[in-house]
C-alpha cells in the first residue's frame, strides 16, 4: 500500500509535468506565430515528452493501488520578448522540475519507498538530459542573436528533432 504523503507528492508531480507540457505547447504556439516552425516542432515534441512523464507517475500510482487526482493547470505565459527569453523560461521550468524530483527522491528514501526510488532514478537522469538540451539551445541562440540568417538555420536544425520514446534521434 502506498503511503498517503507519497501519493500526494506523486499527484502534485503529475500536475507539474502536465503544467510543463502546457507551457511547452504555449511556447510552441508563440514560435508558430513568428513563422519559426522548426522551433515550434521541437517544442511540440517536448510537450509530448512532458505528457509521457506525467503518465509515468499516473501509471505508477495505478500499479500501486494509489489514486491519481488530477489538479488544475494554470494558464502559461504566452508572449516572449525573444526566442532566447522563451527558452530561458523553459530552462527555468526544467530546473523547477529537477528540484521537485530531487525532493521526491529524498522523501522516497526517508519513507523506504523503493518502487518510487527506482522510478525517480530514471527521472533524475532524464532531467540532466532535459536541462542540458535546453541550455544548449540557449547557448546557440546567444551565438546567433537576432541575426535572421542564423535564426533561420537554427530553426531548420530544431525542426529535425524526432521524438522516439522520449529520446531524440539525429
Coordinates of C-alpha atoms in Angstrom, one line a residue, residues 44-163:
X44 CA 5.7 20.1 -29.5
X45 CA 7.9 17.1 -29.2
X46 CA 8.9 18.4 -25.8
X47 CA 5.2 18.8 -24.9
X48 CA 4.6 15.2 -25.8
X49 CA 7.6 14.1 -23.6
X50 CA 6.2 16.0 -20.6
X51 CA 2.8 14.3 -21.1
X52 CA 4.6 11.0 -21.1
X53 CA 6.4 11.9 -17.9
X54 CA 3.1 12.8 -16.2
X55 CA 1.7 9.5 -17.4
X56 CA 4.7 7.6 -15.9
X57 CA 3.7 9.0 -12.5
X58 CA 0.0 8.3 -13.1
X59 CA 0.7 4.7 -14.1
X60 CA 3.0 4.3 -11.1
X61 CA 0.1 5.2 -8.8
X62 CA -2.3 2.9 -10.6
X63 CA 0.1 0.0 -10.4
X64 CA 0.5 0.5 -6.6
X65 CA -3.3 0.9 -6.0
X66 CA -2.9 4.6 -5.5
X67 CA -5.5 7.1 -6.6
X68 CA -4.5 9.7 -9.3
X69 CA -6.2 13.1 -8.5
X70 CA -5.8 15.5 -11.4
X71 CA -5.3 19.1 -10.4
X72 CA -5.8 22.4 -12.1
X73 CA -3.4 23.6 -14.7
X74 CA -2.6 27.3 -14.8
X75 CA -2.5 29.4 -17.9
X76 CA 1.1 29.6 -19.1
X77 CA 2.9 32.6 -20.3
X78 CA 2.1 33.2 -24.0
X79 CA 4.2 36.2 -25.0
X80 CA 8.0 36.5 -25.1
X81 CA 10.5 39.2 -26.0
X82 CA 12.7 36.9 -28.0
X83 CA 13.3 33.2 -28.8
X84 CA 16.1 33.2 -26.2
X85 CA 13.7 34.5 -23.5
X86 CA 11.3 31.8 -24.4
X87 CA 13.9 29.1 -23.9
X88 CA 15.2 30.7 -20.7
X89 CA 11.7 30.2 -19.3
X90 CA 11.8 26.6 -20.5
X91 CA 15.1 26.1 -18.7
X92 CA 13.7 27.7 -15.5
X93 CA 10.8 25.2 -15.7
X94 CA 13.1 22.3 -16.2
X95 CA 15.2 23.4 -13.2
X96 CA 12.0 23.6 -11.1
X97 CA 11.1 20.1 -12.1
X98 CA 14.6 18.9 -11.2
X99 CA 14.3 20.3 -7.7
X100 CA 10.9 18.6 -7.3
X101 CA 12.3 15.2 -8.5
X102 CA 15.2 15.5 -6.0
X103 CA 12.8 16.4 -3.2
X104 CA 10.6 13.4 -4.1
X105 CA 13.6 11.1 -4.2
X106 CA 14.7 12.2 -0.7
X107 CA 11.1 11.6 0.5
X108 CA 11.1 8.1 -1.0
X109 CA 14.4 7.3 0.7
X110 CA 13.1 8.6 4.0
X111 CA 9.9 6.6 3.7
X112 CA 11.6 3.4 2.4
X113 CA 9.6 3.6 -0.8
X114 CA 11.8 1.5 -3.1
X115 CA 9.5 1.4 -6.1
X116 CA 9.3 5.2 -6.2
X117 CA 13.1 5.5 -5.7
X118 CA 13.6 3.2 -8.7
X119 CA 11.2 5.3 -10.8
X120 CA 12.8 8.5 -9.7
X121 CA 16.3 7.4 -10.7
X122 CA 15.1 7.3 -14.3
X123 CA 13.7 10.9 -13.9
X124 CA 17.0 12.1 -12.3
X125 CA 18.9 11.0 -15.4
X126 CA 16.2 12.4 -17.7
X127 CA 16.3 15.8 -16.0
X128 CA 20.1 16.1 -16.6
X129 CA 19.4 15.5 -20.3
X130 CA 16.5 17.9 -20.3
X131 CA 18.4 20.8 -18.8
X132 CA 21.5 20.2 -20.9
X133 CA 19.3 20.1 -24.1
X134 CA 17.6 23.4 -23.3
X135 CA 20.8 25.1 -22.2
X136 CA 22.4 24.0 -25.5
X137 CA 19.6 25.8 -27.4
X138 CA 20.0 28.9 -25.3
X139 CA 23.8 28.9 -26.0
X140 CA 23.1 28.6 -29.7
X141 CA 20.5 31.4 -29.5
X142 CA 23.1 33.6 -27.8
X143 CA 25.6 32.9 -30.6
X144 CA 23.1 33.8 -33.4
X145 CA 21.5 36.7 -31.5
X146 CA 18.8 38.4 -33.6
X147 CA 20.5 37.6 -36.9
X148 CA 17.9 36.5 -39.3
X149 CA 20.0 34.0 -41.2
X150 CA 21.4 32.4 -38.1
X151 CA 18.0 32.1 -36.6
X152 CA 16.7 30.6 -39.8
X153 CA 19.5 28.0 -39.8
X154 CA 18.9 27.2 -36.1
X155 CA 15.1 26.9 -36.8
X156 CA 15.9 24.3 -39.5
X157 CA 18.1 22.4 -37.2
X158 CA 15.4 22.4 -34.5
X159 CA 12.8 21.0 -36.9
X160 CA 14.9 17.9 -37.4
X161 CA 14.2 16.6 -34.0
X162 CA 12.3 13.4 -33.9
X163 CA 10.7 12.2 -30.7

